[in-house]
């Protein structure tokens, strides 16, 4: 909402703070005592909000090298994300960085293979 209300800089700072606090490993120190059926929807909702924050930060980055860390974080969390794959592959191709391009492609292929096993 802050971004839509012309508080762009403040909105970006809040996204950065929120995404930095996100931890997919756990929500609470004692969550092992809570039922999975209660936690899973909350975890997924937080994960989706975190991904949205990463996309927002990537889209509003001042330059490609700044956007790179956000797209990379999305790709590590979601290796099958088409937008992250396309952006990272194009970026590394433009940079002539075949090693990093190979990592992106291998990560995607590994996720595809894992998905095929399900």
Tab-separated table of C-alpha atoms in Angstrom:
chain	number	residue	atom	x	y	z
A	1	UNK	CA	0.000	0.000	0.000
A	2	UNK	CA	2.834	2.374	0.740
A	3	UNK	CA	4.140	1.998	-2.807
A	4	UNK	CA	0.702	2.794	-4.240
A	5	UNK	CA	0.323	5.838	-1.987
A	6	UNK	CA	3.419	7.574	-3.322
A	7	UNK	CA	5.564	6.654	-0.335
A	8	UNK	CA	7.887	4.713	-2.590
A	9	UNK	CA	11.118	4.915	-0.600
A	10	UNK	CA	9.417	4.126	2.687
A	11	UNK	CA	7.544	1.239	1.059
A	12	UNK	CA	10.746	-0.264	-0.302
A	13	UNK	CA	12.391	-0.002	3.111
A	14	UNK	CA	9.480	-1.894	4.658
A	15	UNK	CA	9.704	-4.619	1.981
A	16	UNK	CA	13.431	-4.951	2.638
A	17	UNK	CA	12.880	-5.260	6.380
A	18	UNK	CA	10.054	-7.759	5.962
A	19	UNK	CA	11.904	-9.996	3.512
A	20	UNK	CA	15.004	-9.941	5.720
A	21	UNK	CA	12.973	-11.254	8.668
A	22	UNK	CA	11.433	-14.153	6.763
A	23	UNK	CA	12.701	-17.600	7.710
A	24	UNK	CA	11.311	-20.613	5.858
A	25	UNK	CA	12.755	-22.938	8.508
A	26	UNK	CA	10.400	-21.778	11.214
A	27	UNK	CA	7.884	-19.266	12.401
A	28	UNK	CA	8.242	-19.653	16.134
A	29	UNK	CA	10.914	-21.146	18.401
A	30	UNK	CA	8.435	-23.655	19.837
A	31	UNK	CA	6.522	-24.512	16.679
A	32	UNK	CA	7.435	-28.190	16.957
A	33	UNK	CA	4.605	-28.443	19.483
A	34	UNK	CA	2.020	-26.959	17.110
A	35	UNK	CA	0.038	-29.124	14.671
A	36	UNK	CA	1.285	-29.129	11.088
A	37	UNK	CA	-2.248	-28.581	9.819
A	38	UNK	CA	-2.253	-25.254	11.626
A	39	UNK	CA	1.242	-24.196	10.570
A	40	UNK	CA	1.361	-25.169	6.889
A	41	UNK	CA	-1.196	-22.606	5.643
A	42	UNK	CA	0.521	-19.882	7.660
A	43	UNK	CA	3.948	-20.885	6.344
A	44	UNK	CA	2.696	-20.877	2.755
A	45	UNK	CA	1.029	-17.498	3.176
A	46	UNK	CA	4.252	-16.025	4.579
A	47	UNK	CA	6.264	-17.629	1.790
A	48	UNK	CA	3.991	-16.132	-0.865
A	49	UNK	CA	4.241	-12.705	0.747
A	50	UNK	CA	8.012	-13.056	0.903
A	51	UNK	CA	8.107	-13.953	-2.806
A	52	UNK	CA	5.910	-10.940	-3.569
A	53	UNK	CA	8.311	-8.737	-1.615
A	54	UNK	CA	11.294	-10.130	-3.509
A	55	UNK	CA	9.541	-9.433	-6.835
A	56	UNK	CA	8.699	-5.900	-5.758
A	57	UNK	CA	12.290	-5.222	-4.745
A	58	UNK	CA	13.638	-6.760	-7.970
A	59	UNK	CA	11.265	-4.715	-10.121
A	60	UNK	CA	12.170	-1.458	-8.405
A	61	UNK	CA	15.925	-2.015	-8.145
A	62	UNK	CA	18.031	0.863	-9.424
A	63	UNK	CA	20.159	-1.345	-11.641
A	64	UNK	CA	20.546	-4.940	-12.787
A	65	UNK	CA	23.258	-5.795	-10.301
A	66	UNK	CA	20.934	-4.731	-7.470
A	67	UNK	CA	18.018	-6.685	-8.959
A	68	UNK	CA	20.224	-9.754	-9.293
A	69	UNK	CA	20.171	-10.598	-5.574
A	70	UNK	CA	16.359	-10.434	-5.438
A	71	UNK	CA	15.869	-12.592	-8.555
A	72	UNK	CA	18.459	-15.045	-7.274
A	73	UNK	CA	16.622	-15.339	-3.947
A	74	UNK	CA	13.358	-16.034	-5.791
A	75	UNK	CA	15.049	-18.631	-7.977
A	76	UNK	CA	16.621	-20.409	-5.026
A	77	UNK	CA	13.233	-20.608	-3.313
A	78	UNK	CA	11.307	-21.427	-6.506
A	79	UNK	CA	13.632	-22.898	-9.155
A	80	UNK	CA	10.687	-23.402	-11.527
A	81	UNK	CA	9.610	-19.743	-11.406
A	82	UNK	CA	9.447	-18.761	-15.070
A	83	UNK	CA	9.972	-15.042	-14.532
A	84	UNK	CA	13.031	-15.571	-12.340
A	85	UNK	CA	14.459	-18.115	-14.780
A	86	UNK	CA	13.964	-15.828	-17.769
A	87	UNK	CA	15.460	-12.806	-16.007
A	88	UNK	CA	18.482	-14.682	-14.631
A	89	UNK	CA	19.218	-16.517	-17.874
A	90	UNK	CA	19.015	-13.275	-19.882
A	91	UNK	CA	21.147	-11.396	-17.346
A	92	UNK	CA	23.916	-13.996	-17.205
A	93	UNK	CA	23.861	-14.359	-20.989
A	94	UNK	CA	24.266	-10.573	-21.423
A	95	UNK	CA	27.109	-10.602	-18.899
A	96	UNK	CA	28.767	-13.519	-20.683
A	97	UNK	CA	28.804	-15.386	-17.373
A	98	UNK	CA	28.366	-18.956	-18.561
A	99	UNK	CA	29.206	-20.434	-15.177
A	100	UNK	CA	26.343	-18.612	-13.447
A	101	UNK	CA	24.048	-19.348	-16.378
A	102	UNK	CA	24.867	-23.034	-16.004
A	103	UNK	CA	24.013	-22.919	-12.275
A	104	UNK	CA	20.595	-21.386	-13.014
A	105	UNK	CA	19.818	-23.971	-15.692
A	106	UNK	CA	21.023	-26.870	-13.527
A	107	UNK	CA	18.961	-25.694	-10.563
A	108	UNK	CA	15.865	-25.482	-12.778
A	109	UNK	CA	16.494	-28.919	-14.305
A	110	UNK	CA	17.026	-30.496	-10.881
A	111	UNK	CA	13.691	-29.059	-9.723
A	112	UNK	CA	12.001	-30.328	-12.891
A	113	UNK	CA	13.425	-33.807	-12.310
A	114	UNK	CA	12.268	-33.755	-8.687
A	115	UNK	CA	8.822	-32.605	-9.786
A	116	UNK	CA	8.629	-35.464	-12.314
A	117	UNK	CA	9.277	-37.960	-9.510
A	118	UNK	CA	6.166	-36.858	-7.619
